[in-house]
Short mmCIF file of C-alpha atoms in Angstrom, two decimals:
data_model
loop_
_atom_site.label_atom_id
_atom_site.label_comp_id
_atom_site.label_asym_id
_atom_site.label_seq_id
_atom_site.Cartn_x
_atom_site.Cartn_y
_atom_site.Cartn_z
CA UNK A 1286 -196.24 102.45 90.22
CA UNK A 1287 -195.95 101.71 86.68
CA UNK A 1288 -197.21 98.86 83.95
CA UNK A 1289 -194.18 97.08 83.17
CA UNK A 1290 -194.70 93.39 81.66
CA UNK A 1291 -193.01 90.78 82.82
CA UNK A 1292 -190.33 89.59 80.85
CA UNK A 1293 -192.46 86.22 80.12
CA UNK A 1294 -195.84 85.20 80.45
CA UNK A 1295 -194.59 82.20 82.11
CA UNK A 1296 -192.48 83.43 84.64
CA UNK A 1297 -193.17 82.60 88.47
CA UNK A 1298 -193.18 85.95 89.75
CA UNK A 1299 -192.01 86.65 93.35
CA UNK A 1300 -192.49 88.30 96.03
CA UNK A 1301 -196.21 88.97 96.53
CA UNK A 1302 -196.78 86.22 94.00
CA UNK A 1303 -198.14 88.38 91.40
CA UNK A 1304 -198.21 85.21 89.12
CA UNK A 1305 -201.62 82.94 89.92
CA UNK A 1306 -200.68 80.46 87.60
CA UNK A 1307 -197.19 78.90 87.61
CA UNK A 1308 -195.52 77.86 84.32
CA UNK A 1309 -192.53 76.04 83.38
CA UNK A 1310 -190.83 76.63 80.31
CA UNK A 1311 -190.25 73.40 79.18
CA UNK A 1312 -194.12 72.42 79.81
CA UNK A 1313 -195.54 75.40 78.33
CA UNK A 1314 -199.33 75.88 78.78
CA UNK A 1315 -201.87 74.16 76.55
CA UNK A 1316 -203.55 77.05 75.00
CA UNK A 1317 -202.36 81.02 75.09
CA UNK A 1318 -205.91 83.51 74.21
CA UNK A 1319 -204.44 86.40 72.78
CA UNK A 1320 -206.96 88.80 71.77
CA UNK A 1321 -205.80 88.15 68.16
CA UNK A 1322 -205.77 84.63 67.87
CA UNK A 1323 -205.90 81.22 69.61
CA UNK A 1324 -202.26 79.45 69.71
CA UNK A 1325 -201.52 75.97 70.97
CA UNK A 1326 -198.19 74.94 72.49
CA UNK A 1327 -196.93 71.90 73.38
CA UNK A 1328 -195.69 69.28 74.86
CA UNK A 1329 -198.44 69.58 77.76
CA UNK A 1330 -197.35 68.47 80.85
CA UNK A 1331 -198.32 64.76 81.52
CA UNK A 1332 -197.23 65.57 85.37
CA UNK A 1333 -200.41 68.23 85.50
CA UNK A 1334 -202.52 66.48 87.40
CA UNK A 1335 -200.24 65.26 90.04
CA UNK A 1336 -199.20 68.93 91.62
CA UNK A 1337 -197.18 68.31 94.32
CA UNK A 1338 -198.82 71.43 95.24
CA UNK A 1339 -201.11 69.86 97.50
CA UNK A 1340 -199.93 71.60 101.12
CA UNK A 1341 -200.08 75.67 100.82
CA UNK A 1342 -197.10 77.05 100.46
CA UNK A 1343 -194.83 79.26 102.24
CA UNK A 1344 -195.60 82.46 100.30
CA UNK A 1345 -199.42 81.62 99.46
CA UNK A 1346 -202.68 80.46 100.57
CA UNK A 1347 -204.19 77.33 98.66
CA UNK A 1348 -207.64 75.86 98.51
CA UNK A 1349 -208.19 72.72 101.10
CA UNK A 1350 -209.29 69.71 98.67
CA UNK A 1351 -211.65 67.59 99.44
CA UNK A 1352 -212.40 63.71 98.77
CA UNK A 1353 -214.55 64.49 95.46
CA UNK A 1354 -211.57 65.99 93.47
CA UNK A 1355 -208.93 63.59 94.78
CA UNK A 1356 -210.98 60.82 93.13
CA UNK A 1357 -210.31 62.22 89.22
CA UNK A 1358 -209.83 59.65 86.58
CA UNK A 1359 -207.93 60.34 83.13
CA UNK A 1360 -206.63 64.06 83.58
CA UNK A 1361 -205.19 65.36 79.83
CA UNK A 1362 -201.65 64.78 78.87
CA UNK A 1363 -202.06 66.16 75.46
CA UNK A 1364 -203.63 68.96 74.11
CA UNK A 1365 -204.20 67.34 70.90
CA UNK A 1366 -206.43 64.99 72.89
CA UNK A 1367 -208.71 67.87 73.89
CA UNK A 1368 -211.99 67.81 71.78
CA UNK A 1369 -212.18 70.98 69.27
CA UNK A 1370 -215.91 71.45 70.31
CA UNK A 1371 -214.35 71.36 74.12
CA UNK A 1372 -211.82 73.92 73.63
CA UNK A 1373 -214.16 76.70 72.24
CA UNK A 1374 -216.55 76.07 74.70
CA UNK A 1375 -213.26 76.75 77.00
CA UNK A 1376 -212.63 80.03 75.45
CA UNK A 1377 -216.09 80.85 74.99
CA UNK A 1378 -216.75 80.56 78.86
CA UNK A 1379 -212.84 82.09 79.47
CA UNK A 1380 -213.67 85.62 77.67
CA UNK A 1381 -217.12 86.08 79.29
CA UNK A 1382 -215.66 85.50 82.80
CA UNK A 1383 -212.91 88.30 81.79
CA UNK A 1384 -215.51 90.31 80.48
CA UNK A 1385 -217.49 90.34 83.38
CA UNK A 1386 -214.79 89.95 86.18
CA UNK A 1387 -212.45 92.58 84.65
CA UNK A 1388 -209.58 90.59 82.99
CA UNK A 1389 -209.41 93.22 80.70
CA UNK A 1390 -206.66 95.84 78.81
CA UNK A 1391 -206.66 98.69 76.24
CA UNK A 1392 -207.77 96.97 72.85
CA UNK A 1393 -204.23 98.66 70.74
CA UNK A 1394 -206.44 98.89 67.50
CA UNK A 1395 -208.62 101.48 69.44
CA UNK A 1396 -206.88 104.71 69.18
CA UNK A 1397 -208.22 106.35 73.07
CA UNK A 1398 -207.91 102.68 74.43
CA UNK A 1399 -205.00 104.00 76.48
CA UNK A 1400 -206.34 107.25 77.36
CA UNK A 1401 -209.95 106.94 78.57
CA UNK A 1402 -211.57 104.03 80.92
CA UNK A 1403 -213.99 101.62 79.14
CA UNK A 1404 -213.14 102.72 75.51
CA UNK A 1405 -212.02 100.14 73.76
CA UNK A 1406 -211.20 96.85 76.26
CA UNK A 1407 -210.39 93.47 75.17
CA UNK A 1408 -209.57 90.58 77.57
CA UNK A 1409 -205.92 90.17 78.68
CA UNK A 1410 -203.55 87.59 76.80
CA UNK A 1411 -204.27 84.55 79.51
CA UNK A 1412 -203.14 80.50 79.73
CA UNK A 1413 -206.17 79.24 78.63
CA UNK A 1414 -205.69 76.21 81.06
CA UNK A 1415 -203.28 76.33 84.77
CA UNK A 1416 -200.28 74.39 84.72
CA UNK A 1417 -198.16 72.69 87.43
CA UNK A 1418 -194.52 73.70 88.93
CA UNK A 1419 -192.84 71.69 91.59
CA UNK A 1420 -193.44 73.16 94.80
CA UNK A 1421 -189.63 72.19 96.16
CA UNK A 1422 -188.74 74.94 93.55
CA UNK A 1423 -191.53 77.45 94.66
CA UNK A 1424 -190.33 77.19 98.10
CA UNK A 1425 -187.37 78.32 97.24
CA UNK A 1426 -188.20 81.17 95.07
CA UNK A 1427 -190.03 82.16 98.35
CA UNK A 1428 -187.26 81.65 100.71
CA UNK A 1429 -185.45 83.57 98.20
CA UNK A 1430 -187.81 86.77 98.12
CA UNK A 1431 -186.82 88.41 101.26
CA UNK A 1432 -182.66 87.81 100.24
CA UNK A 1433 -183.60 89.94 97.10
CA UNK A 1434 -185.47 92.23 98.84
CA UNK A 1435 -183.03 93.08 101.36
CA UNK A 1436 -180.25 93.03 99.00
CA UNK A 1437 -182.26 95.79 96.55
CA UNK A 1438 -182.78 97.27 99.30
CA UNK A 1439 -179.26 97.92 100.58
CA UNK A 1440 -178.20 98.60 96.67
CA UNK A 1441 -181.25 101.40 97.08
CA UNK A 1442 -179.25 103.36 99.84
CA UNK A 1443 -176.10 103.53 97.99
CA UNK A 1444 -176.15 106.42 95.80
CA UNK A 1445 -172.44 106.55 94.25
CA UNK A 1446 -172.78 102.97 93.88
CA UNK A 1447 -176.15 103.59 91.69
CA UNK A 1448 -174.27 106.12 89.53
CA UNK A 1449 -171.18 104.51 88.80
CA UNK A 1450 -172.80 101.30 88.10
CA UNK A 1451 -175.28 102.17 85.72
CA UNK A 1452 -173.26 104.97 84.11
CA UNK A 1453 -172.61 102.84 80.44
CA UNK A 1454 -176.48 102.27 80.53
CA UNK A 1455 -177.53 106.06 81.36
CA UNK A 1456 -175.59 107.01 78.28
CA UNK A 1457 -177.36 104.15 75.53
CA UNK A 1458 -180.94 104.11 77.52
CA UNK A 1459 -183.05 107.30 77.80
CA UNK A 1460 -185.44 106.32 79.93
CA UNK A 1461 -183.03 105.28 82.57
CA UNK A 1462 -181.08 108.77 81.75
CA UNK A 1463 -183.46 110.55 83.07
CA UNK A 1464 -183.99 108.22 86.53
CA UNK A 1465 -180.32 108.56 87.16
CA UNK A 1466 -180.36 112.77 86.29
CA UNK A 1467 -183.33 112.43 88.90
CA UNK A 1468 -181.52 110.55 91.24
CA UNK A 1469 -178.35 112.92 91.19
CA UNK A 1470 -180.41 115.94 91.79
CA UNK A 1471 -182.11 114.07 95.08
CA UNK A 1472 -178.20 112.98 96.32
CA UNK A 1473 -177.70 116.90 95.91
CA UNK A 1474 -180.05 118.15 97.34
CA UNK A 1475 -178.86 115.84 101.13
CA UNK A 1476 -182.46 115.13 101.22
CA UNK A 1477 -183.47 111.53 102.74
CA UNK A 1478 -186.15 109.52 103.67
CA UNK A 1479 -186.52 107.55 106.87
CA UNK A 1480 -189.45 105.83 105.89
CA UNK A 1481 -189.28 103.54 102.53
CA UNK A 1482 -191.17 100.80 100.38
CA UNK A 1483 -190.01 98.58 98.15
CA UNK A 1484 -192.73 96.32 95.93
CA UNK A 1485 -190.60 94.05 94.22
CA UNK A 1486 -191.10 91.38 91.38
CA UNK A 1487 -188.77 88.65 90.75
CA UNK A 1488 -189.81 86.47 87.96
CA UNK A 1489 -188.18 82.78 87.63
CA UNK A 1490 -188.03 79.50 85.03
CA UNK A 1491 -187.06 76.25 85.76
CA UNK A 1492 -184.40 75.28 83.96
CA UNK A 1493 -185.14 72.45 81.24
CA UNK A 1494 -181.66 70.44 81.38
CA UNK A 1495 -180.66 71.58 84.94
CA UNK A 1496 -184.26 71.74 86.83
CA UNK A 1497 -182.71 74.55 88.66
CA UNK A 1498 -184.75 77.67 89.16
CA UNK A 1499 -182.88 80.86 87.56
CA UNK A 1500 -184.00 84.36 87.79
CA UNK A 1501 -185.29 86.41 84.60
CA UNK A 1502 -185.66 89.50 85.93
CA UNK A 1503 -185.39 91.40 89.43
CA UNK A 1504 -188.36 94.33 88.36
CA UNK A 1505 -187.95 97.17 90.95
CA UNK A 1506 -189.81 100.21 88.97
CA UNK A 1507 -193.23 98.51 89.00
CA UNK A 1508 -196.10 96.53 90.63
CA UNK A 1509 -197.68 95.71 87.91
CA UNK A 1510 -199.87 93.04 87.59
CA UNK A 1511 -201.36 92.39 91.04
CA UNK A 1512 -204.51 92.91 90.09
CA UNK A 1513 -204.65 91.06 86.72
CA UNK A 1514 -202.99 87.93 88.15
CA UNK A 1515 -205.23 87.78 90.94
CA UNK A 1516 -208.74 87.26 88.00
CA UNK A 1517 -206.48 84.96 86.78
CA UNK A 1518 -206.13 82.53 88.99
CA UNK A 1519 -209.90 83.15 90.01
CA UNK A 1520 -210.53 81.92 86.05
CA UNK A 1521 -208.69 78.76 86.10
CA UNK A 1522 -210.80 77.59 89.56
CA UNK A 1523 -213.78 78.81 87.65
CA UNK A 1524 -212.65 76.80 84.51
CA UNK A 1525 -211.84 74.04 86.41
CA UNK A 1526 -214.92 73.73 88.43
CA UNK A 1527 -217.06 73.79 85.41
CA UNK A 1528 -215.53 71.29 83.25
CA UNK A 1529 -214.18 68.99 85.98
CA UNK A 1530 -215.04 65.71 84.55
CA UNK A 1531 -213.47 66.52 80.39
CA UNK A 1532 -210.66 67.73 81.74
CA UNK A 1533 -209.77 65.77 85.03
CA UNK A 1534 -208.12 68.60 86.59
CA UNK A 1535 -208.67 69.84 90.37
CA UNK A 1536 -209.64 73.34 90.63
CA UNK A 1537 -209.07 73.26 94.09
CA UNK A 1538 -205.23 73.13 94.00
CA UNK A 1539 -204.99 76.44 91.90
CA UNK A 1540 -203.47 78.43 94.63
CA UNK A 1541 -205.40 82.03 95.58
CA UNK A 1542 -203.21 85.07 94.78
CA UNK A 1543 -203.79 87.83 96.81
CA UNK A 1544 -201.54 90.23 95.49
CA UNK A 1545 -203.77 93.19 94.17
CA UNK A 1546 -205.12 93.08 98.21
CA UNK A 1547 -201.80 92.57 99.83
CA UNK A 1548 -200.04 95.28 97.87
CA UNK A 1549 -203.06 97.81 98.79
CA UNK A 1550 -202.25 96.88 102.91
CA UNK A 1551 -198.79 97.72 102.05
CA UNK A 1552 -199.57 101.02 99.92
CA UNK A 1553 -201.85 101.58 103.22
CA UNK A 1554 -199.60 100.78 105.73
CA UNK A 1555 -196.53 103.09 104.52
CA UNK A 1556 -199.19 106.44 103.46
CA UNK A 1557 -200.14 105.54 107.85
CA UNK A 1558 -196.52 105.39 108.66
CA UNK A 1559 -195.69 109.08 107.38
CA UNK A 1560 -198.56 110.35 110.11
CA UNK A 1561 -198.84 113.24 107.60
CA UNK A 1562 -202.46 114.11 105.83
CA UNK A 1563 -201.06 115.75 102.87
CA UNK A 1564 -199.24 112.79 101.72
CA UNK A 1565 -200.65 111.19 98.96
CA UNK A 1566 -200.17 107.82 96.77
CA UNK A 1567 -198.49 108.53 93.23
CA UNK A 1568 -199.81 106.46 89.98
CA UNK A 1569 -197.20 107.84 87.38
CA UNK A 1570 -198.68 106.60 84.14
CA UNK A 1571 -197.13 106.03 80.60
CA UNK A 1572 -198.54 107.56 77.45
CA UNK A 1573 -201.21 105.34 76.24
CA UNK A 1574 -201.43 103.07 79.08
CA UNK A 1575 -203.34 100.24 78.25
CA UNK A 1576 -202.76 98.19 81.33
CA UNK A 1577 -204.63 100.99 82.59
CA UNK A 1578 -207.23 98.27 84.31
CA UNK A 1579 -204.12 96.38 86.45
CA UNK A 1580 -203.25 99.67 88.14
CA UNK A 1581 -207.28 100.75 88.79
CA UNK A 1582 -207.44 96.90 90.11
CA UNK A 1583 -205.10 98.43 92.97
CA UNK A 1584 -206.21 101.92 93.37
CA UNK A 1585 -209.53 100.71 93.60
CA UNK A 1586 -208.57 98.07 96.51
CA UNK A 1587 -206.76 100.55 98.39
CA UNK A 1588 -210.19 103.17 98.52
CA UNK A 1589 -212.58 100.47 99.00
CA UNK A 1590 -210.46 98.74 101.81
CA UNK A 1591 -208.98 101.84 103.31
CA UNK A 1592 -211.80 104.77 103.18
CA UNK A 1593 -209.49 106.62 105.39
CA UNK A 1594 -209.01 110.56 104.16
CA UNK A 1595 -205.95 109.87 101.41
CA UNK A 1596 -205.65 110.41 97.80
CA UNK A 1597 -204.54 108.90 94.67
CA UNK A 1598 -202.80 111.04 92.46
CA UNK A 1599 -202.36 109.74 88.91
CA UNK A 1600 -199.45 111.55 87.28
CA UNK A 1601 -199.76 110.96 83.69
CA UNK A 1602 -196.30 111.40 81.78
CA UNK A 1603 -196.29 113.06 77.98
#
């Protein structure tokens, strides 16, 4: 389980749905917090307030809405339109709920930020504000999820094919060098496993000329990110909510991410299925890890929701 970013902030990530918020690239979100600086994008979507997101979909579980906030008058179509005074009180309310909810990674400026829990933490780079994505497309990205998964999976089992394939890489890429030298040794050694998981993340954009939905990236190495996205979507309702009537949006069609919980009942679920005591869940960490906080997210789901005898090994690479 590793901290791997996704290749965009604004990718509609699949399946598990680590992304809470989904994005389209040619309606980028209003306002990006970095921890450096505030940045504005634009156009913002006019089409926000009318998410056709308004039945749950396939692959998540969406807040029922009510009369109240079906009623909204004049949602924003333009960030520009936002009052200054507004927006800071936005991002003023945005980092104290990450502070105190744990939106949080390793501040880079803070040399142990990476090494030690609770030294040096600064809120996660975060949309300020949710935006909308057609749910015909998100439907499909979830229809699509178990194709991929099966198909990674079958690609998994076939060794030679792995080797031959990524032989050009293995000799310009160190890091999957030594996954492939690792991999060779295990087809040597005739060991195999009859009981595998796969936690995949495939991470889509629409399109801006076609509308079509194209993959960005088929991440197989790591999880990362189900806990984060989770507080992330919990923000925008919490936004939302609180400044309803300025901004015209619904909280209650931000879809619930359950990712970080999901992925623990899976972790669970395949420790159970080996019916052996020793075994043990593996965190290999990278030097410096300051998305440290995403994978404790998890760890921290699977003890409090699974107090069964099992233990967490981190494995911390040098």
């Amino acid at each position: 389980m590793g901290a791997a970013c996704s290749s965009s902030p604004f990718s509609l990530s699949l399946p598990n749905h680590h992304s809470s918020t989904l994005h389209h690239p040619k309606s980028l979100p209003n306002f990006i917090i970095s921890p450096s600086n505030l940045t504005y994008y634009s156009p913002f979507p006019k089409s926000l307030h009318k998410s056709s997101m308004n039945s749950p979909p396939k692959c998540s579980s969406s807040i029922t809405t009510n009369s109240s906030t079906n009623s909204l008058k004049n949602p924003i179509s333009d960030p520009h339109s936002i009052d200054s005074e507004l927006v800071q009180k936005l991002v003023h309310d945005a980092l104290v709920w990450s502070s105190l909810h744990g939106l949080v990674v390793g501040d880079r400026n803070v040399e142990r930020s990476g090494l030690i829990p609770g030294v040096g933490m600064v809120h996660a780079p975060i949309a300020l504000l949710p935006n909308s994505f057609p749910e015909a497309q998100w439907n499909q990205a979830c229809e699509l999820a178990p194709i991929f998964n099966e198909l990674v999976d079958r690609v998994s089992l076939d060794g030679k094919f792995l080797q031959d394939t990524l032989s050009r890489t293995k000799k310009v890429d160190a890091f999957t060098s030594r996954l492939l030298d690792v991999h060779s040794r295990m087809l040597q050694s005739g060991k195999k496993e009859d009981i595998r998981l796969g936690l995949h993340r495939s991470d889509y954009m629409l399109d801006e000329k076609t509308n079509l939905l194209l993959q960005i990236e088929l991440n197989t190495i790591s999880c990362s990110f189900s806990g984060l996205s989770c507080l992330v979507s919990e923000l925008h309702r919490s936004l939302l909510s609180h400044y309803t009537k300025p901004l015209g949006l619904d909280s209650q069609k931000v879809p619930i991410n359950a990712s970080a919980s999901k992925f623990a009942e899976v972790l669970a679920k395949a420790w159970a299925e080996y019916s052996n005591p020793s075994a043990v869940v593996l965190v290999v960490v990278q030097p410096g890890e300051r998305n440290m906080y995403d994978q404790h997210w998890l760890t921290a789901t699977l003890k409090e929701k699974y107090p069964f005898d099992f233990i967490i090994y981190f494995l911390f690479l040098i």
